[in-house]
Short mmCIF file of C-alpha atoms in Angstrom, two decimals:
data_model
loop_
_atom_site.label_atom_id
_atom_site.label_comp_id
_atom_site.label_asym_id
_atom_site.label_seq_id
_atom_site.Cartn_x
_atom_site.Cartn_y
_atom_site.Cartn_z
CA UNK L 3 25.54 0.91 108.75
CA UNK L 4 25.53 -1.10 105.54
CA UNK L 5 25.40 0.89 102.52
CA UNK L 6 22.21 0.39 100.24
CA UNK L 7 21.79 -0.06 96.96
CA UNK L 8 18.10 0.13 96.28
CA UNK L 9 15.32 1.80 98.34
CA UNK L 10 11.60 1.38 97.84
CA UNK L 11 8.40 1.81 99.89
CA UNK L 12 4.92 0.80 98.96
CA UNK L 13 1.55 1.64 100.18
CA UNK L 14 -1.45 0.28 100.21
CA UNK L 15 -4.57 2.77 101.59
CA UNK L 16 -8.09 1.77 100.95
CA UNK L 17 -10.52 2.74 103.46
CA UNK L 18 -12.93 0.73 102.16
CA UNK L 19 -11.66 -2.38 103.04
CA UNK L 20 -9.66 -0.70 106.46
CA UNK L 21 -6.35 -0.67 104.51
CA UNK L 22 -3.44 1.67 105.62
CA UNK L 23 -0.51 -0.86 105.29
CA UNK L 24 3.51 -0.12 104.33
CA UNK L 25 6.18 -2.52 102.64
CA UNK L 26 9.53 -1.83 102.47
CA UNK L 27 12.40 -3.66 100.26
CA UNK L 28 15.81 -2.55 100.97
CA UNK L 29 18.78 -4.52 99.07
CA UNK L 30 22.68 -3.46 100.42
CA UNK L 31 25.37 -3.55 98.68
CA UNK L 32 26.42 -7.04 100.29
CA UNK L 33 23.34 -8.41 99.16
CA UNK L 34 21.09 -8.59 102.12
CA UNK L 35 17.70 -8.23 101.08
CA UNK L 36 15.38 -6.75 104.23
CA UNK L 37 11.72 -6.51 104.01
CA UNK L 38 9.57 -4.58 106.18
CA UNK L 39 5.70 -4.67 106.52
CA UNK L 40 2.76 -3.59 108.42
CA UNK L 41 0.39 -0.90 109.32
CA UNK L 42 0.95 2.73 108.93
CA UNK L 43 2.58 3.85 112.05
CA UNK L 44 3.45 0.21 114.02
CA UNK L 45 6.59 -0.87 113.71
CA UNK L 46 5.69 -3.87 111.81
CA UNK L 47 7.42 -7.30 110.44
CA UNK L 48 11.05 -7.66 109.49
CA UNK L 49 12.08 -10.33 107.27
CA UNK L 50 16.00 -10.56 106.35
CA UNK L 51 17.54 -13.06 103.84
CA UNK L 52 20.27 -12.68 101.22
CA UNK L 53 19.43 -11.49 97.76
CA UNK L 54 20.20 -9.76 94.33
CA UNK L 55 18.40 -7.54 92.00
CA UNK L 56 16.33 -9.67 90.78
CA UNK L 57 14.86 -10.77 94.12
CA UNK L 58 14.12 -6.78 94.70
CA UNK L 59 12.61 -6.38 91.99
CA UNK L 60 10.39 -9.82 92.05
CA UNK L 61 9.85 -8.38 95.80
CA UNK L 62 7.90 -5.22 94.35
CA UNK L 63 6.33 -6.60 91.31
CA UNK L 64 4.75 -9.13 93.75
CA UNK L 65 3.28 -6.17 95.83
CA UNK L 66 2.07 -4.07 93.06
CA UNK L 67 -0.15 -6.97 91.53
CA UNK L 68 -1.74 -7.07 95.15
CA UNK L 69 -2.72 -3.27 95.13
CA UNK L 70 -0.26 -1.78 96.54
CA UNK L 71 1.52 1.38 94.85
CA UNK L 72 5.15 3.33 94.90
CA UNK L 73 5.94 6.09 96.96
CA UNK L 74 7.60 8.84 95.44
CA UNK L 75 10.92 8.65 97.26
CA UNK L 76 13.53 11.97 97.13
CA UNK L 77 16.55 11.56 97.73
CA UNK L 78 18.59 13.49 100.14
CA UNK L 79 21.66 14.05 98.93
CA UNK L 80 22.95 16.71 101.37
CA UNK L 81 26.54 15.58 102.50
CA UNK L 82 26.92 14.20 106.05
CA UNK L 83 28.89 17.13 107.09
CA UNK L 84 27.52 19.46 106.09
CA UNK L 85 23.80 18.31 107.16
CA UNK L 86 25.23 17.66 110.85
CA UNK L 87 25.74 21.37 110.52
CA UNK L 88 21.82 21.42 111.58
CA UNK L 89 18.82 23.72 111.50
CA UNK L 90 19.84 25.76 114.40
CA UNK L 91 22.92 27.16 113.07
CA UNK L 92 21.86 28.19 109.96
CA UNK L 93 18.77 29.70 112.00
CA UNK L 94 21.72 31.43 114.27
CA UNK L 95 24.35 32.29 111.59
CA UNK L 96 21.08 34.16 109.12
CA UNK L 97 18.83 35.96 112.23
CA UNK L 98 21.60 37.29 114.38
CA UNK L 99 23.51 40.25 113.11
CA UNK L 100 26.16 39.61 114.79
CA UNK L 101 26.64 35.56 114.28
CA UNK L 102 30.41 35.99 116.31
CA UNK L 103 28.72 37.42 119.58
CA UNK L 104 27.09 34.72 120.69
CA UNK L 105 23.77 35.53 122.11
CA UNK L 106 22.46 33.07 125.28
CA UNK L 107 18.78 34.12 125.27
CA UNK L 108 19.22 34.07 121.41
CA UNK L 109 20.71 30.44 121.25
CA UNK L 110 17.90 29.40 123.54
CA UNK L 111 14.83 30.52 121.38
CA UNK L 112 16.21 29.21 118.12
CA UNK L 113 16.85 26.52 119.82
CA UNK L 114 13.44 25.94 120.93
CA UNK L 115 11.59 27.09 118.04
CA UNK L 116 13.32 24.33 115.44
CA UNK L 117 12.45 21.97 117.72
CA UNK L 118 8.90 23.00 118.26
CA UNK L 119 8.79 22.86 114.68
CA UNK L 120 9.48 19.15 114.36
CA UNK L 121 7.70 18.08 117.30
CA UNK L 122 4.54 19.82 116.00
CA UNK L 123 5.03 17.68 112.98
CA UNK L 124 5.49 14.40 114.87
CA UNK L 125 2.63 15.19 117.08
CA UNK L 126 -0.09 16.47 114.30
CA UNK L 127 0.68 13.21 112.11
CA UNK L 128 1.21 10.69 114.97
CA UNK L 129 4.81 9.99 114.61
CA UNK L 130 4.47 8.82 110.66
CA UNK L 131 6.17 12.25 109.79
CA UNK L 132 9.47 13.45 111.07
CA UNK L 133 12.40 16.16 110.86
CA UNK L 134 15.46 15.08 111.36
CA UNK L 135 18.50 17.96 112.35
CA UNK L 136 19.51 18.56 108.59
CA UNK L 137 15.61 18.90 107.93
CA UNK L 138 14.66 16.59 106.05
CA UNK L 139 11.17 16.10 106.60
CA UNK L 140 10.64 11.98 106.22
CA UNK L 141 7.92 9.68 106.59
CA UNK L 142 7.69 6.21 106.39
CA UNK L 143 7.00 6.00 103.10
CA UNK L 144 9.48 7.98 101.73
CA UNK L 145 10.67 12.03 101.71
CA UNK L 146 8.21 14.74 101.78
CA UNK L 147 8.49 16.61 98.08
CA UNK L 148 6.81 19.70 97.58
CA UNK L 149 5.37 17.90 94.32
CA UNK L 150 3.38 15.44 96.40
CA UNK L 151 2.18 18.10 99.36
CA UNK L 152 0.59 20.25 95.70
CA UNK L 153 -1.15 17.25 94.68
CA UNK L 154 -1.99 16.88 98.40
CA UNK L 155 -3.61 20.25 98.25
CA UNK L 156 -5.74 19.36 95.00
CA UNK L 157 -7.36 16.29 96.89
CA UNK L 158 -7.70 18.39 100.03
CA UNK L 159 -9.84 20.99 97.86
CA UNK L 160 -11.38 18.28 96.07
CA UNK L 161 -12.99 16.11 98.98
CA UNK L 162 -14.07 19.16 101.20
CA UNK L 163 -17.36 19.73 99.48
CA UNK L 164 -18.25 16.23 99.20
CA UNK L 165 -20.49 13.88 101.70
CA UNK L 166 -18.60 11.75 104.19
CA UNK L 167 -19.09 8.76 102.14
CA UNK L 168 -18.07 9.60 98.83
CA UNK L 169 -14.46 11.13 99.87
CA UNK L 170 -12.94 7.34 99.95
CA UNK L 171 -11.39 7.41 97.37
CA UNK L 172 -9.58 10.74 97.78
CA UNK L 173 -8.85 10.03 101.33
CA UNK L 174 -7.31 6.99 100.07
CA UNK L 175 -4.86 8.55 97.66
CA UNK L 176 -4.64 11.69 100.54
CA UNK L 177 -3.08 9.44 102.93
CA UNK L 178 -0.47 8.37 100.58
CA UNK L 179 0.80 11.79 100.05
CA UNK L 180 0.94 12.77 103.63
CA UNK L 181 0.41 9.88 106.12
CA UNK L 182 -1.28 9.82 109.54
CA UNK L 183 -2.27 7.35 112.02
CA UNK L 184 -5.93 6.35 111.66
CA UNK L 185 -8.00 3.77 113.92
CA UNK L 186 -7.63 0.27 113.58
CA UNK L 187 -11.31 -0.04 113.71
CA UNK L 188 -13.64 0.16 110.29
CA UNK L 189 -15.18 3.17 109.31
CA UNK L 190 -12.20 5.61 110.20
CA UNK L 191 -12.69 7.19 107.21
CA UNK L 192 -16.22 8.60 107.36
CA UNK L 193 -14.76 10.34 110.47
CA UNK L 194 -11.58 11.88 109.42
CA UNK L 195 -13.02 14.64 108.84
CA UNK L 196 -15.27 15.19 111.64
CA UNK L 197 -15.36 18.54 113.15
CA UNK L 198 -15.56 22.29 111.97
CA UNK L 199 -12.05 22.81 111.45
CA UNK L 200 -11.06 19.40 110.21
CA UNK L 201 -9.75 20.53 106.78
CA UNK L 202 -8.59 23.92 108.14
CA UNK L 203 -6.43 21.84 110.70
CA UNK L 204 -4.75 19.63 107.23
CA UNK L 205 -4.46 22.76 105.49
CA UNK L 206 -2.52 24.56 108.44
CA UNK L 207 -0.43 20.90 108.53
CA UNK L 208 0.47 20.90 104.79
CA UNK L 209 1.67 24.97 105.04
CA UNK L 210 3.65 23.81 107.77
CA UNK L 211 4.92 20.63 105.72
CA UNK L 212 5.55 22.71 102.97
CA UNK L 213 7.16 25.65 105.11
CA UNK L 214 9.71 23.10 106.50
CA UNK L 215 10.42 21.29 103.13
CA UNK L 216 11.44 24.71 101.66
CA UNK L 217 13.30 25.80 105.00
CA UNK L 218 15.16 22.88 104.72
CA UNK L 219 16.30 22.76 101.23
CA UNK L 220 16.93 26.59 101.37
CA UNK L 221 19.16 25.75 104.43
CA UNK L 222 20.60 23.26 102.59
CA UNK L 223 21.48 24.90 99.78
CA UNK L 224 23.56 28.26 101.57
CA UNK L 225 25.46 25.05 103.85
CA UNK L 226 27.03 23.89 99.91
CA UNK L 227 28.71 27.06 99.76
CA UNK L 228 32.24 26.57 99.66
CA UNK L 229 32.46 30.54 99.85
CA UNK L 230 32.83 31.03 103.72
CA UNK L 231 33.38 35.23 103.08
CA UNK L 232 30.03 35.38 101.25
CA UNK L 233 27.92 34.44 104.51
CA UNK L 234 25.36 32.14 102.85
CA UNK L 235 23.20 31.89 105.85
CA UNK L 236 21.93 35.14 105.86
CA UNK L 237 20.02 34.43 102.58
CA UNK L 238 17.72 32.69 104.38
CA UNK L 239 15.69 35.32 106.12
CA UNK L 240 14.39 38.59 105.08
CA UNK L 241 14.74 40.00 109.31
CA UNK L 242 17.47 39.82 111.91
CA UNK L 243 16.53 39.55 115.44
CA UNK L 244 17.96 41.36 118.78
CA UNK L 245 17.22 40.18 122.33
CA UNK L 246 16.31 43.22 124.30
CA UNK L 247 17.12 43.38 128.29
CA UNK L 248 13.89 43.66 130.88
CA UNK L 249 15.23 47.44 131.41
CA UNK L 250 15.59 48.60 127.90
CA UNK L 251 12.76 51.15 126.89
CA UNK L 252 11.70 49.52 123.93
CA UNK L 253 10.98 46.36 125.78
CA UNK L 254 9.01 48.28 128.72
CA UNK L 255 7.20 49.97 126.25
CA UNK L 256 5.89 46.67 124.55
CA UNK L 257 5.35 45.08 127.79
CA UNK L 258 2.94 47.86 128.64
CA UNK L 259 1.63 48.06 125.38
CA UNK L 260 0.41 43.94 125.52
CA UNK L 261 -1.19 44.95 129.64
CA UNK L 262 -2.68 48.31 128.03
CA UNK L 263 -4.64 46.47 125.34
CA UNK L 264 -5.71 43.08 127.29
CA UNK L 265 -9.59 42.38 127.25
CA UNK L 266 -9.50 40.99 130.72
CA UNK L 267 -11.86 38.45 130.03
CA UNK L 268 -10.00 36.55 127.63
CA UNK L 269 -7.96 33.63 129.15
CA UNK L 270 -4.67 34.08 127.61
CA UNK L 271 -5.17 37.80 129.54
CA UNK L 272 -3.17 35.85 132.42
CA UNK L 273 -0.20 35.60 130.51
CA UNK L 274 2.86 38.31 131.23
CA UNK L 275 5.54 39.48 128.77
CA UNK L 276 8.88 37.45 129.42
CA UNK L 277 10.86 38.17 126.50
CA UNK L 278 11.02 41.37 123.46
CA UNK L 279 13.02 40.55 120.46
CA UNK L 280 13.47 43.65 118.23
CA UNK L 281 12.77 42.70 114.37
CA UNK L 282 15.41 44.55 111.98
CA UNK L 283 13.31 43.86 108.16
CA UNK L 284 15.75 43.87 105.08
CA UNK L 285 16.61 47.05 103.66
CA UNK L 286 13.99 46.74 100.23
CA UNK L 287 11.50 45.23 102.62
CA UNK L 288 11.61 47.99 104.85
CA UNK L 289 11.29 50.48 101.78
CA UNK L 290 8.42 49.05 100.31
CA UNK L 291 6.61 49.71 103.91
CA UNK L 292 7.84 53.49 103.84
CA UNK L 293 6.38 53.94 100.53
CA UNK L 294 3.23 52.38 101.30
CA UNK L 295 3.07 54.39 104.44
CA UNK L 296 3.51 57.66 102.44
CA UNK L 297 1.14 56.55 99.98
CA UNK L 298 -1.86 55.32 101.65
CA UNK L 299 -1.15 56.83 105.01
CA UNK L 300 -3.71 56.09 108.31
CA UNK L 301 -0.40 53.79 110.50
CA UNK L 302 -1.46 51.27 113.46
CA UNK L 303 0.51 49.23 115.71
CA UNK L 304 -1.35 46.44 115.90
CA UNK L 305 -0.93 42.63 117.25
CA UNK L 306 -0.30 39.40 115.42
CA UNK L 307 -0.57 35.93 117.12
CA UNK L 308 1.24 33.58 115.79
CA UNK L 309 1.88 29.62 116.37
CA UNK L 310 5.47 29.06 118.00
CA UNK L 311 6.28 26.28 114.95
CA UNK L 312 5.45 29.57 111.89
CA UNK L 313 7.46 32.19 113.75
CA UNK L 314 10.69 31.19 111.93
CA UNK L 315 8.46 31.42 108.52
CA UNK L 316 8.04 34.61 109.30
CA UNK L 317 11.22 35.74 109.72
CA UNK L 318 12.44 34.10 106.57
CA UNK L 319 9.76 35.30 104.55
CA UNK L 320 7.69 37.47 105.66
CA UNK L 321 3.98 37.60 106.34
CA UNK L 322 1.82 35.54 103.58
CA UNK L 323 -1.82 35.00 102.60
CA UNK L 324 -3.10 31.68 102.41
CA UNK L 325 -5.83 31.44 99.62
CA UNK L 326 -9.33 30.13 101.27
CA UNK L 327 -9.70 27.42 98.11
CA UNK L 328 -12.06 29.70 96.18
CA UNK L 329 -14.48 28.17 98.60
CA UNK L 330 -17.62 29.71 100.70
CA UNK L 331 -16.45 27.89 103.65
CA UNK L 332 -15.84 30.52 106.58
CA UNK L 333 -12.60 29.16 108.71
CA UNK L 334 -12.12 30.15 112.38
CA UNK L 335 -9.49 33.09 112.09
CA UNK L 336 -10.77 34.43 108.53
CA UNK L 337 -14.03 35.41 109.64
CA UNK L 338 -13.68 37.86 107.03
CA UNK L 339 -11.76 36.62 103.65
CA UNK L 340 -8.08 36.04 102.91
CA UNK L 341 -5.73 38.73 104.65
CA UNK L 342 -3.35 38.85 107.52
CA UNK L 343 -5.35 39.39 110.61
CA UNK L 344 -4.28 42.08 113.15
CA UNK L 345 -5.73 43.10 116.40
CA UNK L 346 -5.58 46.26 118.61
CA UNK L 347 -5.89 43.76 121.61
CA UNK L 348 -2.81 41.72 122.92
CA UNK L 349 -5.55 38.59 124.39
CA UNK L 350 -7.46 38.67 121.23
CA UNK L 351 -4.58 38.23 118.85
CA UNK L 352 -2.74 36.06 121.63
CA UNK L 353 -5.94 33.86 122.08
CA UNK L 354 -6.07 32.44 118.78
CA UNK L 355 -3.14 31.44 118.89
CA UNK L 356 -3.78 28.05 120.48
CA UNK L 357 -7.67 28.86 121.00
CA UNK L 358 -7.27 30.35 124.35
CA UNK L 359 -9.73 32.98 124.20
CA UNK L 360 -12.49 31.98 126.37
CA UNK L 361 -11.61 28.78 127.57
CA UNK L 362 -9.72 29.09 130.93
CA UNK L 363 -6.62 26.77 131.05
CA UNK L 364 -7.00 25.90 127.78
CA UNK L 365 -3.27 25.48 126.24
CA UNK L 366 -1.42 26.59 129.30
CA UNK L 367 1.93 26.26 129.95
CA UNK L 368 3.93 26.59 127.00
CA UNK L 369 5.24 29.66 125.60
CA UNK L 370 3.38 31.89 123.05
CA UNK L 371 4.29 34.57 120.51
CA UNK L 372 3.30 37.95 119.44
CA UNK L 373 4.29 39.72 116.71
CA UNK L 374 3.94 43.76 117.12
CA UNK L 375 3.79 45.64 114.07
CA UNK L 376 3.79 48.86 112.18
CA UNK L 377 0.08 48.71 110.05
CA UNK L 378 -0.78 50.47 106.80
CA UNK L 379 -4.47 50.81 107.00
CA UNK L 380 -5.10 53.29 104.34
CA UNK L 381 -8.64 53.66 104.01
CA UNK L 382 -10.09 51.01 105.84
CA UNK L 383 -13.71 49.03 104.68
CA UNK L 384 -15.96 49.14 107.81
CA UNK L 385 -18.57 46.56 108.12
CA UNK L 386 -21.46 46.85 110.36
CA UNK L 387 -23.65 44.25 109.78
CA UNK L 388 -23.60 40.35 110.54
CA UNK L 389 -21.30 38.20 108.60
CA UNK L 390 -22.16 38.28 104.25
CA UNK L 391 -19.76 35.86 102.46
CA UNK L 392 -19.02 38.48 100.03
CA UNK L 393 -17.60 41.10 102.85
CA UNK L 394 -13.45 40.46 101.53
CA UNK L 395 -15.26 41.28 97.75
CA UNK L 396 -16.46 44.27 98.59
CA UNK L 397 -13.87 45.46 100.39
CA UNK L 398 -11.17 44.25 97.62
CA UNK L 399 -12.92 45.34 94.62
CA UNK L 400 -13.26 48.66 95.91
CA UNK L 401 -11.20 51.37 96.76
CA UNK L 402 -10.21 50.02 100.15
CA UNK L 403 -6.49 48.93 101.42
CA UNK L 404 -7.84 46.79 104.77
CA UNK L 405 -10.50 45.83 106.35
CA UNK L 406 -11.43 47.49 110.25
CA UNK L 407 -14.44 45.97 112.16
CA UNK L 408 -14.59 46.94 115.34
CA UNK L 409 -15.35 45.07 118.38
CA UNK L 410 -19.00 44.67 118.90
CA UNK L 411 -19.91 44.94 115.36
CA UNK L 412 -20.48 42.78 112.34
CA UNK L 413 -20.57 39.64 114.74
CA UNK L 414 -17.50 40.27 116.52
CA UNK L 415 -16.97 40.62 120.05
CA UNK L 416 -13.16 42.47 120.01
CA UNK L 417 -11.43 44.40 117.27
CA UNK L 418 -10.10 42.69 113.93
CA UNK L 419 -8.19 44.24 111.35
CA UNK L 420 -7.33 43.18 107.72
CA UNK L 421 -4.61 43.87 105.11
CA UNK L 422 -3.88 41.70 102.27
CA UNK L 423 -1.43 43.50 100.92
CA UNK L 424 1.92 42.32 102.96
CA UNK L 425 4.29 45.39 101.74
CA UNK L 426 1.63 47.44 104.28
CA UNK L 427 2.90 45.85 106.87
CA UNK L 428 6.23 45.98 109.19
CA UNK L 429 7.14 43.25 111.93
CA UNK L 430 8.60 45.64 114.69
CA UNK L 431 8.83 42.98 117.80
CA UNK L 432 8.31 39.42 118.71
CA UNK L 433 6.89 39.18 121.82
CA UNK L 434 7.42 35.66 123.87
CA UNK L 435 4.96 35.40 126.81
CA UNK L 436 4.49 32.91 129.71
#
């Protein structure tokens, strides 16, 4: 492949007039000047001819006096041998304790679970966003920064409490930031946000944007180390994992722990445990639990559901609160304010995962994941009454440590419980089911 010399993409979004077009100017070292164009997400024109700097340049001015604008481009500068290294390994070399015994059943899920990851990614933005093995997560107009996905928040928080018509302009500049494949037809605009969980659904997308961006450069970053006794990779997450064999008692234990607690009539009730993965948490992490557990006492073991492309998140990091936006807006999951949400049944937390609660055969098929965890309750707020925006207040500003509501109260149907205080909780197993 020809070496370049310069790089740039343009944009030009304006739903307005049913714009969502690309242009991109590459100049190589040899001077061969290729030029790119169409519509977000086709593969578009290709123009090649021979050139110099000037003829770049005169390419882009030409383009920014029709509308169009820059996209911030990052550069990846990870070295080619050390990015063919990949996801996966660093995933193996930092969750197993042992990276020398290689683990089959191991190899498999982290395996699967980087590549769920990217193909989530592909899928959610049709195909304008990628993740290639190093991680780098790429669009067509350039390499996702965690600058432009902040900015991309602001405009998300901005347009969500205004009418259909007057987000335009937002959308517009929205779309730049993180691109996705619209309709060709006019009017795609006023219905990109259609649906209850519209914004929910780009707010999950940008945490997972965001989550990959910082996996990736944090990978990145231990694969520089020219120190090969200081084991770089296991910076990268706070937990180890173990696979545990069908007859050890920790794994029959869980398995009928997740039949005990089913509510039969949820869909995802069908499901059976296929694989237990024992969580080891790092030794401050682990601390911080113990204290809280002295401290505020009243310990659960209670179920998380979680989406197969965050479960690597989790590992690195940890459980963490996303912040509602300040708004009123109630979002399917956080019925009851910002927290992690826990569940005493396996199908509850299980059916959220992919919205198989009710729904039979909805989301079938694939795997799904459970975490199983040690809970810090404390004194727990318990609200009996229908759903009052200002239920997380009260429970915050007093002197409560969670949140309980039990099933058949305050609106709900099964049991829900709330912490928002991650060092109260401790990720004991992750639970794979079929």
């Amino acid at each position: 492949m020809t070496e370049l010399l310069r790089d740039q993409t343009l944009v030009q979004v304006n739903s307005g007039s049913n714009n969502n077009k690309f242009y991109r100017v590459t100049l190589a070292v040899d001077g061969t000047l290729t030029k790119r164009w169409g519509r977000v997400g086709a593969v578009g024109q290709t123009k090649v001819e021979q050139g110099n700097e000037y003829a770049f340049e005169s390419a882009i001015r030409a383009k920014l006096g029709r509308g169009y604008s820059a996209v911030e481009a990052v550069a990846d500068t990870t070295p080619a041998a050390r990015s063919n290294v990949g996801l996966a390994s660093a995933a193996r070399q930092g969750l197993v304790a042992d990276a020398a015994a290689r683990d089959t059943v191991l190899d498999a899920l982290i395996d699967r679970l980087v590549a769920v990851n990217a193909h989530s990614i592909v899928e959610q933005s049709g195909g304008l966003i990628t993740v290639d093995t190093s991680g780098v997560v790429k669009t067509a107009l350039g390499i996702v920064s965690i600058r432009s996905l902040a900015e991309a928040v602001v405009l998300l928080d901005e347009m969500e409490p205004l009418a259909a018509t007057a987000r335009g302009p937002l959308l517009d500049r929205y779309l730049r930031l993180v691109p996705q494949k619209v309709p060709a037809r006019a009017g795609w605009a006023e219905r990109f946000f259609d649906g209850d969980r519209a914004f929910q659904k780009q707010r999950d997308f940008l945490d997972q944007l965001r989550e990959s961006v910082d996996w990736a450069a944090r990978a990145r970053r231990v694969q520089g180390s020219d120190d090969a006794s200081s084991e770089p990779q296991a910076d990268i997450f706070r937990m180890k994992i173990a696979a545990l064999a069908p007859t050890d008692r920790d794994f029959k234990r869980v398995a009928k722990l997740f039949e005990a607690t089913k509510n039969r009539q949820h869909a995802a009730s069908a499901r059976k445990v296929v694989r237990v993965y024992k969580i080891t948490d790092r030794a401050d992490a682990a601390k911080a639990y113990r204290a809280a557990r002295t401290k505020l006492g009243n310990e659960r073991e209670l179920w998380h559901g979680t989406r197969a492309m965050n479960v690597l998140s989790v590992l690195a990091k940890g459980y963490y609160v996303p912040p509602t936006s300040g708004t009123t807006v109630v979002t399917n999951g956080r019925m009851f304010g910002d927290g992690v949400y826990f569940s005493e049944q396996s199908s509850k937390s299980l059916g959220y995962v992919d919205g198989e609660m009710y729904a039979r055969g909805a989301g079938r098929g694939a795997s799904k994941f459970l975490l199983l965890n040690g809970v810090v309750m404390g004194a727990s707020y318990r609200p009996r009454i229908g759903w009052d925006v200002g239920e997380h207040r009260t429970a915050r500003n007093g002197s409560y440590d969670s949140t309980d509501v039990a099933g058949g109260s305050a609106g709900v149907r099964n049991h829900e419980a709330i912490v928002w205080n991650t060092e109260q909780i401790q990720p004991r197993f992750l639970v794979e089911v079929e």
